[in-house]
Amino acid sequence: MQFELNSEQKAYQQMAREFADKEITPYARELDEKEEFPWEILKKLHAVGLHDLAVPEKYGGPGIDSLSYSLIIEQIARGCAGVTVTSSANGNSLALYPLLLGGTEEQKQRFLPPICKEGKLVTFSLTEPNAGSDVSAIATTARKDGNYYIINGSKCFITNASYAEYHTVFANVIDDSGAKKLSVFMIEPGTPGVIVGKKEKKLGLRCSDTAELFFEDVRVPKENLIGEEGEGFKLAMKTLDMARPSVGAISLGIAQAAFEAAVEYSKTRVQFGRPICKNQAIQFMLADMATQIEAARLLVYQASWLKDKFLYEGRPFTREAAFAKVYASDVAMKVTTDAVQILGGFGYTRESLVEKYMRDAKIMQIFEGTNQIQRIVIAGRILS
Ligand code: CAA
């Protein structure tokens, strides 16, 4: 076992760090205040090859290993988690995985190159008003009509819904006996009947777009069914396994940014005649923050490495993906809260970015499977 990154991984890490320092961090506050979608940054991420990270080279992606891509996401999230989620919900973790994992070669050749070439956005349209943690409660239907499926239903909390041109949609095909078969479809640009609803106003990740999506008699050719009818639940679960290390990596980036701000402040803030970092109370907080971030980092990097073992050798990593997600997001919440505490009144104002880090950290414990669901997943693996 060795813990050194290879030279390519170090280069990606460095490149993403420099990109975040120059192109993201200086704009993070303004994007958050204005709840402004980060189009310009997204275009630059695409231009330098740091978007759609999961896609192999032969389909137009960068074709990098999963650990490199977590390293990149971590650094970008050090700049702004909202920007990172906007990019990663596309082809780094969520929206393209059903196609990558369950699509035919023909479908991958048809959909991926135009998406990657032009940096098009794709939604992962799974969640519904009555189907959040309980994926099996999805009510959206796909009725067969000759060579088409007609999709009807409503989705909520969909990342990039207002800007995406493609949609990876989960819907139930109802067979003749009335049985529901959860399935996945790719909806292409310009398909009539796709309606964007209310845009959410959120606590954190305020530059990322989250909105409702409605599908009204949307005709989808049968060639756009990803995998088999009835394969939707397993494709959703596998996709979420792939996504959870990325949530861990974003959480790491947020925690690291908050930690760095707290260290810096503690060295310059003078009270009772000396910098506050001279106080053991502050030192113990910083020591705990650093220890927790490092432990989270090891879990995230391990899960990212295992992701490639799953992709290329079929080795299961559901439990380790959940370990990474649950621990890193809990650490991000704890570390950002402690960073606000160390910065005191200043940390509570919008003069510093640490209050934003704390707001951004909260969703990491909620989306892509709440941390309670992660514990159910882990316990299930322990007890089975
Ligand atoms: N990989 C492959 N197959 C899996 C799997 C996995 N990780 N997990 C389960 N399965 C299979 C099981 O083997 C089983 O197959 P068989 O029927 O052939 O035996 C089947 O799926 C059902 O499994 P379970 O009985 O374990 O499923 P369950 O219904 O009891 O519970 C759950 C599953 C863990 C609660 C699951 O529903 C879950 O993870 N829910 C969370 C959903 C979620 O993460 N939502 C987030 C939405 S996306 C989002 O948040 C995006 C965003 O905003 C940016």
CSV table of C-alpha atoms and ligand atoms in Angstrom, one decimal:
chain,number,residue,atom,x,y,z
A,1,MET,CA,0.0,0.0,0.0
A,2,GLN,CA,1.2,3.5,-0.8
A,3,PHE,CA,-0.4,6.8,-0.2
A,4,GLU,CA,1.5,9.0,-2.8
A,5,LEU,CA,-0.5,10.4,-5.7
A,6,ASN,CA,1.1,9.7,-9.0
A,7,SER,CA,2.5,12.6,-11.1
A,8,GLU,CA,-0.6,12.9,-13.3
A,9,GLN,CA,-2.9,13.0,-10.2
A,10,LYS,CA,-0.7,15.7,-8.6
A,11,ALA,CA,-0.8,17.7,-11.9
A,12,TYR,CA,-4.6,17.5,-12.0
A,13,GLN,CA,-4.8,18.5,-8.3
A,14,GLN,CA,-2.5,21.5,-8.9
A,15,MET,CA,-4.3,22.6,-12.1
A,16,ALA,CA,-7.7,22.5,-10.3
A,17,ARG,CA,-6.4,24.3,-7.3
A,18,GLU,CA,-5.0,27.1,-9.5
A,19,PHE,CA,-8.2,27.3,-11.5
A,20,ALA,CA,-10.2,27.6,-8.3
A,21,ASP,CA,-7.9,30.3,-6.8
A,22,LYS,CA,-8.0,32.4,-10.0
A,23,GLU,CA,-11.4,31.7,-11.6
A,24,ILE,CA,-13.8,30.8,-8.7
A,25,THR,CA,-12.9,32.0,-5.2
A,26,PRO,CA,-12.8,35.7,-6.2
A,27,TYR,CA,-16.4,35.4,-7.6
A,28,ALA,CA,-17.8,33.0,-5.0
A,29,ARG,CA,-19.3,35.7,-2.7
A,30,GLU,CA,-21.0,37.6,-5.5
A,31,LEU,CA,-22.5,34.5,-7.2
A,32,ASP,CA,-23.9,33.5,-3.8
A,33,GLU,CA,-25.3,37.0,-3.1
A,34,LYS,CA,-26.9,37.3,-6.5
A,35,GLU,CA,-27.9,33.6,-6.7
A,36,GLU,CA,-26.4,33.8,-10.2
A,37,PHE,CA,-25.9,30.7,-12.3
A,38,PRO,CA,-22.1,30.3,-12.9
A,39,TRP,CA,-22.2,30.0,-16.7
A,40,GLU,CA,-19.0,31.8,-17.4
A,41,ILE,CA,-17.1,29.6,-14.9
A,42,LEU,CA,-18.7,26.5,-16.3
A,43,LYS,CA,-17.6,27.4,-19.8
A,44,LYS,CA,-14.0,27.9,-18.6
A,45,LEU,CA,-14.1,24.6,-16.7
A,46,HIS,CA,-15.3,23.0,-20.0
A,47,ALA,CA,-12.6,24.8,-22.0
A,48,VAL,CA,-9.8,23.5,-19.7
A,49,GLY,CA,-11.1,20.0,-19.7
A,50,LEU,CA,-12.4,19.9,-16.1
A,51,HIS,CA,-16.0,19.3,-16.8
A,52,ASP,CA,-17.8,15.9,-17.6
A,53,LEU,CA,-14.9,14.2,-15.8
A,54,ALA,CA,-16.5,10.7,-15.7
A,55,VAL,CA,-16.7,10.4,-19.5
A,56,PRO,CA,-14.1,8.2,-21.2
A,57,GLU,CA,-12.0,9.8,-23.9
A,58,LYS,CA,-13.6,7.8,-26.8
A,59,TYR,CA,-16.9,9.6,-26.1
A,60,GLY,CA,-15.3,13.1,-25.8
A,61,GLY,CA,-14.5,13.2,-22.1
A,62,PRO,CA,-11.1,13.6,-20.4
A,63,GLY,CA,-10.9,9.9,-19.6
A,64,ILE,CA,-9.3,10.2,-16.2
A,65,ASP,CA,-9.2,7.9,-13.2
A,66,SER,CA,-11.8,8.3,-10.5
A,67,LEU,CA,-9.3,9.4,-7.9
A,68,SER,CA,-8.0,12.2,-10.1
A,69,TYR,CA,-11.6,13.3,-10.6
A,70,SER,CA,-12.2,13.4,-6.8
A,71,LEU,CA,-9.0,15.4,-6.4
A,72,ILE,CA,-10.2,17.9,-9.0
A,73,ILE,CA,-13.7,18.2,-7.5
A,74,GLU,CA,-12.2,18.7,-4.0
A,75,GLN,CA,-10.1,21.7,-5.3
A,76,ILE,CA,-12.9,23.2,-7.2
A,77,ALA,CA,-15.2,23.0,-4.1
A,78,ARG,CA,-12.5,24.8,-2.1
A,79,GLY,CA,-13.4,27.7,-4.4
A,80,CYS,CA,-17.2,27.3,-4.4
A,81,ALA,CA,-19.4,24.2,-3.8
A,82,GLY,CA,-22.3,25.7,-5.8
A,83,VAL,CA,-20.1,25.9,-8.9
A,84,THR,CA,-18.8,22.4,-8.3
A,85,VAL,CA,-22.3,20.9,-7.9
A,86,THR,CA,-23.4,22.6,-11.1
A,87,SER,CA,-20.6,20.9,-13.0
A,88,SER,CA,-20.6,17.6,-11.1
A,89,ALA,CA,-24.3,17.0,-11.3
A,90,ASN,CA,-23.7,16.7,-15.0
A,91,GLY,CA,-21.0,14.3,-16.1
A,92,ASN,CA,-18.9,14.0,-13.0
A,93,SER,CA,-21.3,12.1,-10.9
A,94,LEU,CA,-25.0,12.0,-11.5
A,95,ALA,CA,-26.7,12.7,-14.8
A,96,LEU,CA,-24.5,10.8,-17.2
A,97,TYR,CA,-23.9,7.7,-15.1
A,98,PRO,CA,-27.1,5.8,-16.0
A,99,LEU,CA,-26.1,6.1,-19.6
A,100,LEU,CA,-22.4,5.2,-18.9
A,101,LEU,CA,-23.4,2.2,-16.8
A,102,GLY,CA,-26.5,1.0,-18.6
A,103,GLY,CA,-26.5,2.4,-22.1
A,104,THR,CA,-25.6,0.5,-25.3
A,105,GLU,CA,-22.5,1.5,-27.3
A,106,GLU,CA,-24.8,3.0,-29.9
A,107,GLN,CA,-26.5,5.2,-27.3
A,108,LYS,CA,-23.2,6.4,-25.8
A,109,GLN,CA,-21.8,7.2,-29.2
A,110,ARG,CA,-25.0,9.1,-30.0
A,111,PHE,CA,-25.5,11.1,-26.8
A,112,LEU,CA,-22.1,11.7,-25.2
A,113,PRO,CA,-19.9,13.4,-27.9
A,114,PRO,CA,-22.3,16.3,-28.5
A,115,ILE,CA,-22.9,16.7,-24.7
A,116,CYS,CA,-19.2,16.7,-24.0
A,117,LYS,CA,-18.1,18.7,-27.1
A,118,GLU,CA,-20.4,21.6,-26.4
A,119,GLY,CA,-20.6,21.4,-22.6
A,120,LYS,CA,-24.4,20.8,-22.6
A,121,LEU,CA,-26.1,20.3,-19.3
A,122,VAL,CA,-28.1,17.1,-18.4
A,123,THR,CA,-30.4,16.6,-15.4
A,124,PHE,CA,-30.7,13.6,-13.2
A,125,SER,CA,-34.5,13.6,-13.0
A,126,LEU,CA,-35.2,11.2,-10.2
A,127,THR,CA,-36.6,13.0,-7.2
A,128,GLU,CA,-40.4,13.7,-7.0
A,129,PRO,CA,-42.6,15.4,-4.4
A,130,ASN,CA,-43.4,11.9,-2.9
A,131,ALA,CA,-40.3,10.0,-3.9
A,132,GLY,CA,-37.1,11.3,-2.2
A,133,SER,CA,-35.4,8.7,-0.1
A,134,ASP,CA,-38.0,6.2,-1.3
A,135,VAL,CA,-37.0,5.8,-4.9
A,136,SER,CA,-39.6,3.0,-5.4
A,137,ALA,CA,-42.4,5.5,-4.8
A,138,ILE,CA,-41.7,7.3,-8.2
A,139,ALA,CA,-45.1,8.2,-9.8
A,140,THR,CA,-43.9,9.4,-13.2
A,141,THR,CA,-45.2,7.1,-15.9
A,142,ALA,CA,-44.0,6.0,-19.4
A,143,ARG,CA,-46.8,4.7,-21.5
A,144,LYS,CA,-45.9,2.7,-24.6
A,145,ASP,CA,-47.2,4.0,-27.9
A,146,GLY,CA,-45.8,2.2,-30.9
A,147,ASN,CA,-42.2,3.0,-31.2
A,148,TYR,CA,-42.4,5.7,-28.5
A,149,TYR,CA,-42.9,6.0,-24.8
A,150,ILE,CA,-45.1,8.9,-23.6
A,151,ILE,CA,-43.8,10.3,-20.3
A,152,ASN,CA,-45.9,12.1,-17.8
A,153,GLY,CA,-45.0,13.3,-14.3
A,154,SER,CA,-43.4,15.9,-12.1
A,155,LYS,CA,-39.9,16.1,-10.6
A,156,CYS,CA,-38.5,18.4,-7.9
A,157,PHE,CA,-35.2,19.6,-6.6
A,158,ILE,CA,-33.6,18.9,-9.9
A,159,THR,CA,-30.1,20.4,-10.3
A,160,ASN,CA,-29.6,22.5,-13.5
A,161,ALA,CA,-33.3,22.0,-14.5
A,162,SER,CA,-33.6,25.6,-15.9
A,163,TYR,CA,-30.5,25.3,-18.1
A,164,ALA,CA,-30.2,21.6,-19.1
A,165,GLU,CA,-31.0,20.5,-22.6
A,166,TYR,CA,-30.9,16.8,-22.0
A,167,HIS,CA,-32.8,14.9,-19.2
A,168,THR,CA,-32.0,11.5,-17.7
A,169,VAL,CA,-35.5,10.7,-16.5
A,170,PHE,CA,-36.8,7.9,-14.2
A,171,ALA,CA,-40.3,6.7,-15.0
A,172,ASN,CA,-42.5,3.6,-14.6
A,173,VAL,CA,-43.4,1.6,-17.6
A,174,ILE,CA,-46.7,0.0,-16.8
A,175,ASP,CA,-47.1,-3.4,-18.3
A,176,ASP,CA,-50.3,-5.2,-19.4
A,177,SER,CA,-50.8,-6.7,-15.9
A,178,GLY,CA,-50.5,-3.2,-14.4
A,179,ALA,CA,-47.1,-3.9,-12.8
A,180,LYS,CA,-44.7,-1.0,-12.7
A,181,LYS,CA,-41.2,-1.3,-14.1
A,182,LEU,CA,-39.0,1.6,-13.1
A,183,SER,CA,-37.0,2.5,-16.2
A,184,VAL,CA,-34.6,5.3,-17.4
A,185,PHE,CA,-35.0,7.4,-20.5
A,186,MET,CA,-32.8,10.0,-22.2
A,187,ILE,CA,-34.8,13.1,-23.3
A,188,GLU,CA,-33.1,15.0,-26.1
A,189,PRO,CA,-33.0,18.8,-26.6
A,190,GLY,CA,-36.1,20.5,-28.0
A,191,THR,CA,-38.5,17.6,-27.1
A,192,PRO,CA,-41.9,19.2,-26.6
A,193,GLY,CA,-43.6,18.8,-23.2
A,194,VAL,CA,-40.7,19.4,-20.9
A,195,ILE,CA,-41.6,22.3,-18.6
A,196,VAL,CA,-39.4,24.0,-16.1
A,197,GLY,CA,-41.2,25.0,-12.9
A,198,LYS,CA,-40.4,26.9,-9.7
A,199,LYS,CA,-36.8,27.7,-9.1
A,200,GLU,CA,-35.9,27.0,-5.4
A,201,LYS,CA,-34.4,29.7,-3.2
A,202,LYS,CA,-31.9,27.8,-1.1
A,203,LEU,CA,-29.9,28.2,2.2
A,204,GLY,CA,-26.6,27.3,0.4
A,205,LEU,CA,-25.3,26.4,-3.0
A,206,ARG,CA,-27.1,29.5,-4.1
A,207,CYS,CA,-25.5,29.9,-7.5
A,208,SER,CA,-26.5,26.4,-8.4
A,209,ASP,CA,-29.8,26.0,-10.1
A,210,THR,CA,-32.5,23.8,-8.5
A,211,ALA,CA,-36.0,23.7,-9.9
A,212,GLU,CA,-39.1,21.6,-10.6
A,213,LEU,CA,-39.5,19.8,-13.9
A,214,PHE,CA,-42.8,18.7,-15.4
A,215,PHE,CA,-43.2,16.2,-18.2
A,216,GLU,CA,-46.4,16.5,-20.1
A,217,ASP,CA,-47.0,13.9,-22.8
A,218,VAL,CA,-43.3,13.9,-23.7
A,219,ARG,CA,-42.8,11.5,-26.6
A,220,VAL,CA,-39.5,9.6,-26.4
A,221,PRO,CA,-38.4,7.1,-29.0
A,222,LYS,CA,-37.9,3.6,-27.7
A,223,GLU,CA,-34.2,3.8,-28.7
A,224,ASN,CA,-33.8,6.3,-25.8
A,225,LEU,CA,-34.7,3.7,-23.2
A,226,ILE,CA,-31.4,3.2,-21.2
A,227,GLY,CA,-30.9,-0.4,-20.2
A,228,GLU,CA,-34.0,-2.7,-20.0
A,229,GLU,CA,-37.4,-1.8,-18.8
A,230,GLY,CA,-37.4,-2.4,-15.0
A,231,GLU,CA,-33.7,-1.7,-14.7
A,232,GLY,CA,-34.3,1.8,-13.3
A,233,PHE,CA,-34.0,1.1,-9.6
A,234,LYS,CA,-30.7,-0.7,-9.9
A,235,LEU,CA,-29.3,1.9,-12.3
A,236,ALA,CA,-30.4,4.6,-9.8
A,237,MET,CA,-28.6,2.8,-6.9
A,238,LYS,CA,-25.5,2.2,-9.0
A,239,THR,CA,-25.4,5.8,-10.1
A,240,LEU,CA,-25.8,7.0,-6.5
A,241,ASP,CA,-22.9,4.7,-5.5
A,242,MET,CA,-20.8,6.5,-8.1
A,243,ALA,CA,-21.9,9.9,-7.0
A,244,ARG,CA,-21.4,9.5,-3.2
A,245,PRO,CA,-17.6,9.7,-3.3
A,246,SER,CA,-18.0,13.0,-5.3
A,247,VAL,CA,-20.2,14.4,-2.5
A,248,GLY,CA,-17.5,13.4,-0.1
A,249,ALA,CA,-14.9,15.2,-2.3
A,250,ILE,CA,-17.0,18.4,-2.4
A,251,SER,CA,-17.5,18.2,1.4
A,252,LEU,CA,-13.7,17.9,1.7
A,253,GLY,CA,-13.2,21.0,-0.4
A,254,ILE,CA,-15.6,23.0,1.7
A,255,ALA,CA,-14.1,21.8,5.0
A,256,GLN,CA,-10.6,22.5,3.8
A,257,ALA,CA,-11.5,26.1,2.7
A,258,ALA,CA,-13.1,26.7,6.1
A,259,PHE,CA,-10.2,25.2,8.0
A,260,GLU,CA,-7.6,27.4,6.1
A,261,ALA,CA,-9.7,30.5,6.8
A,262,ALA,CA,-9.8,29.6,10.5
A,263,VAL,CA,-6.1,28.9,10.8
A,264,GLU,CA,-5.3,32.2,9.0
A,265,TYR,CA,-7.7,34.2,11.2
A,266,SER,CA,-6.5,32.6,14.4
A,267,LYS,CA,-2.9,33.7,13.6
A,268,THR,CA,-3.8,37.3,13.0
A,269,ARG,CA,-6.6,38.0,15.4
A,270,VAL,CA,-5.1,39.5,18.6
A,271,GLN,CA,-7.0,39.3,21.9
A,272,PHE,CA,-5.6,39.7,25.4
A,273,GLY,CA,-2.3,40.8,23.8
A,274,ARG,CA,-1.6,37.7,21.6
A,275,PRO,CA,-3.0,35.9,18.6
A,276,ILE,CA,-5.9,33.7,19.5
A,277,CYS,CA,-4.1,30.7,18.1
A,278,LYS,CA,-1.9,30.8,21.2
A,279,ASN,CA,-4.9,29.7,23.3
A,280,GLN,CA,-5.1,25.9,23.8
A,281,ALA,CA,-8.9,26.1,23.3
A,282,ILE,CA,-8.4,27.3,19.7
A,283,GLN,CA,-5.4,24.9,19.1
A,284,PHE,CA,-7.6,21.9,20.2
A,285,MET,CA,-10.3,23.0,17.8
A,286,LEU,CA,-7.8,23.3,14.9
A,287,ALA,CA,-6.2,20.0,15.7
A,288,ASP,CA,-9.6,18.2,15.7
A,289,MET,CA,-10.6,19.9,12.4
A,290,ALA,CA,-7.4,18.8,10.8
A,291,THR,CA,-7.7,15.3,12.1
A,292,GLN,CA,-11.3,14.9,10.9
A,293,ILE,CA,-10.5,16.4,7.5
A,294,GLU,CA,-7.6,14.0,7.0
A,295,ALA,CA,-9.7,11.0,8.1
A,296,ALA,CA,-12.5,12.1,5.7
A,297,ARG,CA,-9.9,12.5,2.9
A,298,LEU,CA,-8.7,8.9,3.3
A,299,LEU,CA,-12.2,7.6,3.1
A,300,VAL,CA,-13.0,9.7,0.1
A,301,TYR,CA,-9.8,8.8,-1.7
A,302,GLN,CA,-10.3,5.1,-0.9
A,303,ALA,CA,-13.9,5.1,-2.2
A,304,SER,CA,-12.7,6.9,-5.4
A,305,TRP,CA,-10.1,4.3,-6.0
A,306,LEU,CA,-12.6,1.6,-5.4
A,307,LYS,CA,-14.9,3.2,-7.9
A,308,ASP,CA,-12.5,2.2,-10.7
A,309,LYS,CA,-12.3,-1.3,-9.2
A,310,PHE,CA,-16.1,-1.5,-9.6
A,311,LEU,CA,-16.0,0.0,-13.1
A,312,TYR,CA,-13.3,-2.3,-14.5
A,313,GLU,CA,-13.5,-5.4,-12.3
A,314,GLY,CA,-17.1,-5.3,-11.0
A,315,ARG,CA,-16.0,-5.2,-7.3
A,316,PRO,CA,-18.8,-3.8,-5.1
A,317,PHE,CA,-18.1,-0.6,-3.2
A,318,THR,CA,-21.6,0.5,-2.0
A,319,ARG,CA,-20.5,0.5,1.7
A,320,GLU,CA,-17.3,2.4,1.1
A,321,ALA,CA,-19.1,5.0,-1.1
A,322,ALA,CA,-21.5,5.5,1.8
A,323,PHE,CA,-18.7,5.7,4.4
A,324,ALA,CA,-17.1,8.5,2.3
A,325,LYS,CA,-20.3,10.4,1.8
A,326,VAL,CA,-21.6,10.2,5.4
A,327,TYR,CA,-18.3,10.9,7.1
A,328,ALA,CA,-17.0,13.7,4.9
A,329,SER,CA,-20.3,15.6,4.9
A,330,ASP,CA,-20.6,15.3,8.7
A,331,VAL,CA,-17.0,16.5,8.9
A,332,ALA,CA,-17.8,19.4,6.6
A,333,MET,CA,-20.7,20.5,8.8
A,334,LYS,CA,-18.7,20.2,12.0
A,335,VAL,CA,-15.5,21.9,10.6
A,336,THR,CA,-17.4,24.8,9.0
A,337,THR,CA,-19.4,25.4,12.2
A,338,ASP,CA,-16.2,25.4,14.2
A,339,ALA,CA,-14.6,27.8,11.7
A,340,VAL,CA,-17.5,30.2,12.2
A,341,GLN,CA,-16.9,29.9,15.9
A,342,ILE,CA,-13.2,30.7,15.6
A,343,LEU,CA,-13.9,33.7,13.4
A,344,GLY,CA,-16.5,34.8,16.0
A,345,GLY,CA,-18.7,37.8,15.0
A,346,PHE,CA,-16.6,38.3,11.8
A,347,GLY,CA,-17.4,34.7,10.8
A,348,TYR,CA,-21.1,35.3,11.2
A,349,THR,CA,-21.1,38.2,8.8
A,350,ARG,CA,-20.9,38.1,5.0
A,351,GLU,CA,-17.5,39.8,5.2
A,352,SER,CA,-15.9,36.4,5.4
A,353,LEU,CA,-16.7,33.3,3.3
A,354,VAL,CA,-17.0,30.9,6.3
A,355,GLU,CA,-20.7,31.5,6.8
A,356,LYS,CA,-21.2,30.5,3.2
A,357,TYR,CA,-19.1,27.4,3.7
A,358,MET,CA,-21.4,26.5,6.6
A,359,ARG,CA,-24.5,27.0,4.6
A,360,ASP,CA,-23.1,25.1,1.7
A,361,ALA,CA,-22.0,22.2,3.9
A,362,LYS,CA,-25.5,21.5,5.1
A,363,ILE,CA,-26.9,20.1,1.8
A,364,MET,CA,-24.0,17.6,1.7
A,365,GLN,CA,-25.7,15.8,4.6
A,366,ILE,CA,-29.0,15.8,2.7
A,367,PHE,CA,-28.7,15.2,-1.0
A,368,GLU,CA,-27.7,12.1,-3.0
A,369,GLY,CA,-29.1,10.0,-0.1
A,370,THR,CA,-29.5,11.7,3.3
A,371,ASN,CA,-26.9,10.7,5.9
A,372,GLN,CA,-29.7,8.6,7.6
A,373,ILE,CA,-30.1,6.7,4.4
A,374,GLN,CA,-26.3,6.2,4.2
A,375,ARG,CA,-26.4,4.7,7.6
A,376,ILE,CA,-29.2,2.3,6.5
A,377,VAL,CA,-27.1,1.3,3.5
A,378,ILE,CA,-24.0,0.7,5.7
A,379,ALA,CA,-26.0,-1.2,8.3
A,380,GLY,CA,-27.6,-3.3,5.6
A,381,ARG,CA,-24.1,-4.3,4.3
A,382,ILE,CA,-22.8,-5.1,7.8
A,383,LEU,CA,-25.8,-7.2,8.7
A,384,SER,CA,-26.3,-9.1,5.4
B,1,CAA,N1,-26.2,-1.4,-6.5
B,1,CAA,C1,-26.8,-2.3,-7.2
B,1,CAA,N2,-28.0,-2.8,-6.8
B,1,CAA,C2,-28.6,-2.4,-5.7
B,1,CAA,C3,-27.9,-1.4,-4.9
B,1,CAA,C4,-26.7,-0.9,-5.3
B,1,CAA,N3,-26.0,0.0,-4.6
B,1,CAA,N4,-28.7,-1.1,-3.8
B,1,CAA,C5,-29.8,-1.9,-3.9
B,1,CAA,N5,-29.7,-2.7,-5.0
B,1,CAA,C6,-30.6,-3.7,-5.5
B,1,CAA,C7,-30.7,-4.8,-4.4
B,1,CAA,O1,-29.8,-5.8,-4.7
B,1,CAA,C8,-32.1,-5.3,-4.7
B,1,CAA,O2,-32.1,-6.2,-5.8
B,1,CAA,P1,-33.0,-7.5,-5.9
B,1,CAA,O3,-34.4,-7.1,-5.8
B,1,CAA,O4,-32.6,-8.1,-7.2
B,1,CAA,O5,-32.6,-8.3,-4.7
B,1,CAA,C9,-32.9,-4.1,-5.0
B,1,CAA,O6,-31.9,-3.1,-5.5
B,1,CAA,C10,-33.6,-3.5,-3.9
B,1,CAA,O7,-32.7,-3.2,-2.9
B,1,CAA,P2,-33.1,-2.9,-1.4
B,1,CAA,O8,-34.1,-3.8,-0.9
B,1,CAA,O9,-31.9,-2.6,-0.6
B,1,CAA,O10,-33.8,-1.5,-1.6
B,1,CAA,P3,-34.7,-0.7,-0.6
B,1,CAA,O11,-35.8,-0.2,-1.3
B,1,CAA,O12,-34.8,-1.4,0.7
B,1,CAA,O13,-33.7,0.6,-0.1
B,1,CAA,C11,-32.5,2.6,-0.3
B,1,CAA,C12,-33.0,1.2,-0.9
B,1,CAA,C13,-31.1,2.4,0.3
B,1,CAA,C14,-33.4,3.2,0.8
B,1,CAA,C15,-32.5,3.4,-1.5
B,1,CAA,O14,-33.9,3.6,-1.9
B,1,CAA,C16,-31.8,4.7,-1.5
B,1,CAA,O15,-30.5,4.7,-1.6
B,1,CAA,N6,-32.5,5.8,-1.3
B,1,CAA,C17,-31.9,7.1,-1.4
B,1,CAA,C18,-32.2,7.7,-2.7
B,1,CAA,C19,-31.4,8.9,-2.9
B,1,CAA,O16,-30.1,8.9,-2.7
B,1,CAA,N7,-32.0,10.0,-3.5
B,1,CAA,C20,-31.2,11.1,-3.8
B,1,CAA,C21,-31.8,11.7,-5.1
B,1,CAA,S1,-30.6,12.4,-6.2
B,1,CAA,C22,-30.1,13.8,-5.6
B,1,CAA,O17,-30.2,14.1,-4.4
B,1,CAA,C23,-29.5,14.7,-6.6
B,1,CAA,C24,-29.3,16.1,-6.3
B,1,CAA,O18,-30.1,16.7,-5.6
B,1,CAA,C25,-28.1,16.8,-6.8
